[in-house]
């Protein structure tokens, strides 16, 4: 009886020791108490303007995907200012994030922020907007759209709606920004030669700025002198359309075109105050960026470029996007 008790006690000690060793092995050897695959990665994000409705949608999609992926997002807003963009990047570097997703504000000037990230040894991912052609910036992957295609689609729709051509107004976003320069380049490359841009202004993607600029244009050009407005984004198209409506000149304009596919633009197309928009899947881009970065941080292979498609929204198919 005594011998059996001694054997049972020894067995219990051995079992406890084995469990303790097993627990130590499971904790891994990284000193952090967790396996690398279980690490709660922290991803820094710099959005160029969270006041933009389209980019707000993108940001929310990123947050939702981060919850699914089990990662933490630190989202900042450069507020359409290059100096603020650099400050936000430097702050994220100080916080020692595992990766940074940057939405470059300016194709040239934003390279400074990108290079600062590279110097810090933090993996950089580019979202939605790009750097100027020939830029020497090191990054792991671009997730977004081909903005040149958006401009081409605007031109093709304008050619279709107004085969006779005419005088048009062009509302540019922000000169130097990739989304502006590429959309304008795409439009110019495809628009029929019987169209003439008689007025162009920079409204930095703002509805209010576009409205003020369009009001000035309407004072300079009388009834019947302009047939269409082409804007680099929906907010500016809506601002221009508002100015036109206020002056009771809506019937003169045969086309008002935007880009993004925002909810207000869809409603305007349905109401007849906008003609068309080229929808980009902003939520899809945001979610994809977080997914790609998480894959990379887990040691999985990622592609250098992920390009999501555009969709043309007109009166004919607007009901699908309500």
GROMACS .gro file of C-alpha atoms in nm:
model
  322
    1UNK     CA    1   0.000   0.000   0.000
    2UNK     CA    2   0.282   0.245   0.100
    3UNK     CA    3   0.480   0.160  -0.215
    4UNK     CA    4   0.180   0.234  -0.436
    5UNK     CA    5   0.139   0.576  -0.266
    6UNK     CA    6   0.504   0.661  -0.334
    7UNK     CA    7   0.472   0.557  -0.699
    8UNK     CA    8   0.155   0.764  -0.743
    9UNK     CA    9   0.319   1.074  -0.594
   10UNK     CA   10   0.623   1.036  -0.820
   11UNK     CA   11   0.398   0.998  -1.122
   12UNK     CA   12   0.212   1.319  -1.033
   13UNK     CA   13   0.539   1.513  -1.004
   14UNK     CA   14   0.657   1.387  -1.343
   15UNK     CA   15   0.323   1.477  -1.505
   16UNK     CA   16   0.330   1.831  -1.361
   17UNK     CA   17   0.687   1.875  -1.484
   18UNK     CA   18   0.592   1.762  -1.831
   19UNK     CA   19   0.302   2.007  -1.841
   20UNK     CA   20   0.530   2.291  -1.726
   21UNK     CA   21   0.784   2.214  -1.999
   22UNK     CA   22   0.506   2.192  -2.255
   23UNK     CA   23   0.380   2.535  -2.151
   24UNK     CA   24   0.730   2.685  -2.181
   25UNK     CA   25   0.772   2.544  -2.532
   26UNK     CA   26   0.438   2.689  -2.644
   27UNK     CA   27   0.541   3.036  -2.534
   28UNK     CA   28   0.808   3.051  -2.804
   29UNK     CA   29   1.158   3.190  -2.790
   30UNK     CA   30   1.093   3.556  -2.888
   31UNK     CA   31   1.092   3.676  -2.531
   32UNK     CA   32   0.742   3.818  -2.572
   33UNK     CA   33   0.550   3.525  -2.432
   34UNK     CA   34   0.362   3.465  -2.760
   35UNK     CA   35   0.428   3.297  -3.091
   36UNK     CA   36   0.510   3.538  -3.375
   37UNK     CA   37   0.190   3.429  -3.551
   38UNK     CA   38  -0.013   3.543  -3.250
   39UNK     CA   39   0.140   3.891  -3.229
   40UNK     CA   40  -0.104   4.180  -3.228
   41UNK     CA   41   0.054   4.382  -3.507
   42UNK     CA   42   0.017   4.759  -3.498
   43UNK     CA   43  -0.028   4.929  -3.836
   44UNK     CA   44   0.004   5.303  -3.880
   45UNK     CA   45  -0.215   5.474  -4.141
   46UNK     CA   46  -0.191   5.824  -4.293
   47UNK     CA   47  -0.505   5.926  -4.485
   48UNK     CA   48  -0.481   6.246  -4.688
   49UNK     CA   49  -0.821   6.388  -4.583
   50UNK     CA   50  -1.066   6.218  -4.349
   51UNK     CA   51  -1.320   6.493  -4.414
   52UNK     CA   52  -1.362   6.360  -4.768
   53UNK     CA   53  -1.671   6.133  -4.766
   54UNK     CA   54  -1.506   5.878  -4.994
   55UNK     CA   55  -1.194   5.854  -4.778
   56UNK     CA   56  -1.407   5.831  -4.464
   57UNK     CA   57  -1.566   5.520  -4.617
   58UNK     CA   58  -1.220   5.385  -4.694
   59UNK     CA   59  -1.105   5.445  -4.336
   60UNK     CA   60  -1.407   5.269  -4.185
   61UNK     CA   61  -1.350   4.969  -4.411
   62UNK     CA   62  -0.990   4.954  -4.290
   63UNK     CA   63  -1.099   4.955  -3.928
   64UNK     CA   64  -1.351   4.678  -3.996
   65UNK     CA   65  -1.090   4.463  -4.172
   66UNK     CA   66  -0.842   4.523  -3.890
   67UNK     CA   67  -1.089   4.372  -3.644
   68UNK     CA   68  -1.127   4.066  -3.867
   69UNK     CA   69  -0.751   4.030  -3.901
   70UNK     CA   70  -0.684   4.084  -3.530
   71UNK     CA   71  -0.451   4.380  -3.583
   72UNK     CA   72  -0.450   4.731  -3.439
   73UNK     CA   73  -0.477   5.040  -3.659
   74UNK     CA   74  -0.343   5.383  -3.570
   75UNK     CA   75  -0.522   5.608  -3.822
   76UNK     CA   76  -0.404   5.968  -3.873
   77UNK     CA   77  -0.514   6.250  -4.104
   78UNK     CA   78  -0.270   6.465  -4.302
   79UNK     CA   79  -0.555   6.712  -4.371
   80UNK     CA   80  -0.432   6.781  -4.723
   81UNK     CA   81  -0.112   6.935  -4.588
   82UNK     CA   82   0.235   6.801  -4.674
   83UNK     CA   83   0.393   6.929  -4.352
   84UNK     CA   84   0.124   6.760  -4.143
   85UNK     CA   85   0.172   6.442  -4.345
   86UNK     CA   86   0.542   6.436  -4.253
   87UNK     CA   87   0.465   6.507  -3.886
   88UNK     CA   88   0.213   6.221  -3.875
   89UNK     CA   89   0.466   5.984  -4.031
   90UNK     CA   90   0.738   6.083  -3.785
   91UNK     CA   91   0.495   6.033  -3.498
   92UNK     CA   92   0.407   5.682  -3.621
   93UNK     CA   93   0.776   5.600  -3.648
   94UNK     CA   94   0.824   5.713  -3.287
   95UNK     CA   95   0.539   5.487  -3.181
   96UNK     CA   96   0.726   5.194  -3.339
   97UNK     CA   97   0.442   5.063  -3.552
   98UNK     CA   98   0.507   4.740  -3.742
   99UNK     CA   99   0.412   4.885  -4.082
  100UNK     CA  100   0.277   5.207  -4.231
  101UNK     CA  101   0.007   5.254  -4.494
  102UNK     CA  102   0.053   5.592  -4.661
  103UNK     CA  103  -0.187   5.771  -4.893
  104UNK     CA  104   0.050   6.022  -5.055
  105UNK     CA  105  -0.085   6.375  -5.079
  106UNK     CA  106   0.159   6.502  -5.338
  107UNK     CA  107   0.342   6.293  -5.598
  108UNK     CA  108   0.667   6.483  -5.543
  109UNK     CA  109   0.658   6.634  -5.194
  110UNK     CA  110   0.522   6.321  -5.021
  111UNK     CA  111   0.836   6.132  -5.117
  112UNK     CA  112   1.010   6.291  -4.817
  113UNK     CA  113   0.769   6.121  -4.575
  114UNK     CA  114   0.801   5.791  -4.761
  115UNK     CA  115   1.181   5.799  -4.749
  116UNK     CA  116   1.170   5.876  -4.376
  117UNK     CA  117   0.970   5.555  -4.327
  118UNK     CA  118   1.222   5.358  -4.531
  119UNK     CA  119   1.513   5.501  -4.330
  120UNK     CA  120   1.339   5.388  -4.011
  121UNK     CA  121   1.328   5.032  -4.145
  122UNK     CA  122   0.949   5.015  -4.131
  123UNK     CA  123   0.766   4.837  -4.417
  124UNK     CA  124   0.577   5.090  -4.630
  125UNK     CA  125   0.256   5.028  -4.824
  126UNK     CA  126   0.096   5.280  -5.060
  127UNK     CA  127  -0.283   5.320  -5.069
  128UNK     CA  128  -0.498   5.464  -5.347
  129UNK     CA  129  -0.274   5.754  -5.456
  130UNK     CA  130   0.072   5.722  -5.607
  131UNK     CA  131   0.400   5.906  -5.645
  132UNK     CA  132   0.509   6.095  -5.954
  133UNK     CA  133   0.651   5.891  -6.240
  134UNK     CA  134   1.019   5.817  -6.190
  135UNK     CA  135   0.999   5.846  -5.811
  136UNK     CA  136   1.270   5.661  -5.619
  137UNK     CA  137   1.062   5.543  -5.325
  138UNK     CA  138   1.090   5.196  -5.174
  139UNK     CA  139   0.765   5.030  -5.074
  140UNK     CA  140   0.633   4.675  -5.041
  141UNK     CA  141   0.306   4.708  -5.230
  142UNK     CA  142   0.059   4.951  -5.387
  143UNK     CA  143  -0.311   4.890  -5.325
  144UNK     CA  144  -0.552   5.107  -5.519
  145UNK     CA  145  -0.672   5.195  -5.867
  146UNK     CA  146  -0.533   5.317  -6.198
  147UNK     CA  147  -0.650   5.678  -6.192
  148UNK     CA  148  -0.560   5.728  -6.558
  149UNK     CA  149  -0.840   5.487  -6.642
  150UNK     CA  150  -1.093   5.698  -6.449
  151UNK     CA  151  -1.012   5.999  -6.667
  152UNK     CA  152  -1.036   5.790  -6.981
  153UNK     CA  153  -1.380   5.664  -6.876
  154UNK     CA  154  -1.499   6.020  -6.814
  155UNK     CA  155  -1.383   6.122  -7.163
  156UNK     CA  156  -1.551   5.826  -7.329
  157UNK     CA  157  -1.880   5.903  -7.153
  158UNK     CA  158  -1.860   6.269  -7.250
  159UNK     CA  159  -1.788   6.173  -7.612
  160UNK     CA  160  -2.096   5.953  -7.603
  161UNK     CA  161  -2.330   6.206  -7.440
  162UNK     CA  162  -2.212   6.501  -7.650
  163UNK     CA  163  -2.082   6.375  -7.985
  164UNK     CA  164  -2.113   6.728  -8.121
  165UNK     CA  165  -1.853   6.855  -7.869
  166UNK     CA  166  -1.851   7.202  -7.715
  167UNK     CA  167  -1.694   7.422  -7.448
  168UNK     CA  168  -1.631   7.261  -7.111
  169UNK     CA  169  -1.509   7.348  -6.761
  170UNK     CA  170  -1.247   7.129  -6.594
  171UNK     CA  171  -1.239   7.111  -6.213
  172UNK     CA  172  -0.896   6.983  -6.108
  173UNK     CA  173  -0.828   6.837  -5.766
  174UNK     CA  174  -0.482   6.927  -5.644
  175UNK     CA  175  -0.203   6.983  -5.892
  176UNK     CA  176   0.090   6.753  -5.818
  177UNK     CA  177  -0.130   6.487  -5.657
  178UNK     CA  178  -0.125   6.160  -5.852
  179UNK     CA  179  -0.503   6.120  -5.857
  180UNK     CA  180  -0.541   6.466  -6.012
  181UNK     CA  181  -0.258   6.442  -6.263
  182UNK     CA  182  -0.344   6.090  -6.377
  183UNK     CA  183  -0.719   6.151  -6.410
  184UNK     CA  184  -0.653   6.468  -6.607
  185UNK     CA  185  -0.401   6.289  -6.829
  186UNK     CA  186  -0.646   6.006  -6.896
  187UNK     CA  187  -0.926   6.247  -6.980
  188UNK     CA  188  -0.710   6.452  -7.215
  189UNK     CA  189  -0.587   6.142  -7.396
  190UNK     CA  190  -0.939   6.020  -7.485
  191UNK     CA  191  -1.166   6.322  -7.517
  192UNK     CA  192  -1.273   6.413  -7.872
  193UNK     CA  193  -1.094   6.711  -8.031
  194UNK     CA  194  -1.423   6.894  -8.078
  195UNK     CA  195  -1.427   6.970  -7.704
  196UNK     CA  196  -1.247   7.277  -7.571
  197UNK     CA  197  -1.161   7.347  -7.207
  198UNK     CA  198  -1.245   7.716  -7.176
  199UNK     CA  199  -1.201   7.733  -6.797
  200UNK     CA  200  -1.005   7.525  -6.550
  201UNK     CA  201  -0.967   7.569  -6.176
  202UNK     CA  202  -0.808   7.385  -5.884
  203UNK     CA  203  -1.052   7.314  -5.601
  204UNK     CA  204  -0.846   7.058  -5.405
  205UNK     CA  205  -1.130   6.808  -5.400
  206UNK     CA  206  -1.354   7.045  -5.203
  207UNK     CA  207  -1.723   7.093  -5.276
  208UNK     CA  208  -1.721   7.447  -5.136
  209UNK     CA  209  -1.411   7.550  -5.331
  210UNK     CA  210  -1.557   7.409  -5.652
  211UNK     CA  211  -1.883   7.595  -5.598
  212UNK     CA  212  -1.704   7.927  -5.548
  213UNK     CA  213  -1.488   7.874  -5.855
  214UNK     CA  214  -1.784   7.768  -6.065
  215UNK     CA  215  -1.974   8.079  -5.962
  216UNK     CA  216  -1.687   8.286  -6.100
  217UNK     CA  217  -1.692   8.087  -6.424
  218UNK     CA  218  -2.065   8.143  -6.466
  219UNK     CA  219  -2.013   8.517  -6.434
  220UNK     CA  220  -1.753   8.507  -6.712
  221UNK     CA  221  -1.951   8.289  -6.950
  222UNK     CA  222  -2.307   8.363  -7.046
  223UNK     CA  223  -2.598   8.125  -7.114
  224UNK     CA  224  -2.524   7.861  -7.374
  225UNK     CA  225  -2.147   7.916  -7.380
  226UNK     CA  226  -2.060   7.603  -7.177
  227UNK     CA  227  -2.206   7.256  -7.226
  228UNK     CA  228  -2.036   7.041  -6.960
  229UNK     CA  229  -1.832   7.019  -6.640
  230UNK     CA  230  -1.570   6.750  -6.583
  231UNK     CA  231  -1.442   6.717  -6.226
  232UNK     CA  232  -1.164   6.507  -6.079
  233UNK     CA  233  -1.391   6.391  -5.799
  234UNK     CA  234  -1.757   6.384  -5.697
  235UNK     CA  235  -1.731   6.653  -5.431
  236UNK     CA  236  -1.616   6.908  -5.689
  237UNK     CA  237  -1.877   6.792  -5.940
  238UNK     CA  238  -2.145   6.842  -5.674
  239UNK     CA  239  -2.010   7.186  -5.589
  240UNK     CA  240  -2.016   7.290  -5.953
  241UNK     CA  241  -2.365   7.149  -5.999
  242UNK     CA  242  -2.485   7.344  -5.694
  243UNK     CA  243  -2.351   7.671  -5.837
  244UNK     CA  244  -2.520   7.598  -6.170
  245UNK     CA  245  -2.852   7.522  -5.999
  246UNK     CA  246  -2.835   7.838  -5.788
  247UNK     CA  247  -2.799   8.043  -6.105
  248UNK     CA  248  -3.088   7.851  -6.262
  249UNK     CA  249  -2.871   7.740  -6.554
  250UNK     CA  250  -2.901   7.363  -6.516
  251UNK     CA  251  -3.070   7.318  -6.854
  252UNK     CA  252  -2.763   7.456  -7.033
  253UNK     CA  253  -2.532   7.183  -6.908
  254UNK     CA  254  -2.564   6.852  -7.088
  255UNK     CA  255  -2.310   6.672  -6.869
  256UNK     CA  256  -2.162   6.700  -6.519
  257UNK     CA  257  -1.912   6.422  -6.454
  258UNK     CA  258  -1.730   6.317  -6.138
  259UNK     CA  259  -1.518   6.035  -5.998
  260UNK     CA  260  -1.556   5.822  -5.683
  261UNK     CA  261  -1.915   5.699  -5.677
  262UNK     CA  262  -2.006   5.854  -5.342
  263UNK     CA  263  -2.358   5.833  -5.203
  264UNK     CA  264  -2.431   6.207  -5.266
  265UNK     CA  265  -2.314   6.167  -5.626
  266UNK     CA  266  -2.535   5.865  -5.680
  267UNK     CA  267  -2.831   6.063  -5.543
  268UNK     CA  268  -2.743   6.356  -5.772
  269UNK     CA  269  -2.735   6.128  -6.076
  270UNK     CA  270  -3.074   5.992  -5.980
  271UNK     CA  271  -3.205   6.348  -5.939
  272UNK     CA  272  -3.056   6.456  -6.272
  273UNK     CA  273  -2.812   6.719  -6.140
  274UNK     CA  274  -2.512   6.501  -6.224
  275UNK     CA  275  -2.475   6.291  -6.539
  276UNK     CA  276  -2.227   6.025  -6.437
  277UNK     CA  277  -1.950   5.926  -6.199
  278UNK     CA  278  -1.668   5.674  -6.224
  279UNK     CA  279  -1.697   5.467  -5.909
  280UNK     CA  280  -1.390   5.342  -5.734
  281UNK     CA  281  -1.430   5.077  -5.467
  282UNK     CA  282  -1.288   5.280  -5.179
  283UNK     CA  283  -1.406   5.036  -4.914
  284UNK     CA  284  -1.250   4.751  -5.111
  285UNK     CA  285  -0.919   4.934  -5.136
  286UNK     CA  286  -0.915   5.008  -4.764
  287UNK     CA  287  -0.996   4.650  -4.663
  288UNK     CA  288  -0.750   4.506  -4.913
  289UNK     CA  289  -0.467   4.725  -4.785
  290UNK     CA  290  -0.507   4.598  -4.428
  291UNK     CA  291  -0.532   4.239  -4.551
  292UNK     CA  292  -0.215   4.272  -4.762
  293UNK     CA  293  -0.015   4.434  -4.481
  294UNK     CA  294  -0.124   4.167  -4.236
  295UNK     CA  295  -0.021   3.894  -4.479
  296UNK     CA  296   0.321   4.055  -4.515
  297UNK     CA  297   0.372   4.091  -4.140
  298UNK     CA  298   0.287   3.724  -4.093
  299UNK     CA  299   0.563   3.635  -4.336
  300UNK     CA  300   0.341   3.555  -4.633
  301UNK     CA  301   0.422   3.662  -4.988
  302UNK     CA  302   0.243   3.969  -5.128
  303UNK     CA  303   0.234   4.118  -5.476
  304UNK     CA  304   0.395   4.450  -5.564
  305UNK     CA  305   0.066   4.589  -5.698
  306UNK     CA  306  -0.306   4.532  -5.642
  307UNK     CA  307  -0.533   4.729  -5.877
  308UNK     CA  308  -0.910   4.734  -5.822
  309UNK     CA  309  -1.151   4.814  -6.109
  310UNK     CA  310  -1.366   5.122  -6.175
  311UNK     CA  311  -1.738   5.117  -6.261
  312UNK     CA  312  -1.925   5.381  -6.461
  313UNK     CA  313  -2.249   5.494  -6.295
  314UNK     CA  314  -2.510   5.669  -6.513
  315UNK     CA  315  -2.885   5.722  -6.509
  316UNK     CA  316  -2.924   5.379  -6.669
  317UNK     CA  317  -2.765   5.179  -6.385
  318UNK     CA  318  -2.781   5.417  -6.087
  319UNK     CA  319  -3.048   5.205  -5.914
  320UNK     CA  320  -2.787   4.931  -5.862
  321UNK     CA  321  -2.574   5.163  -5.645
  322UNK     CA  322  -2.838   5.329  -5.428
   0.00000   0.00000   0.00000
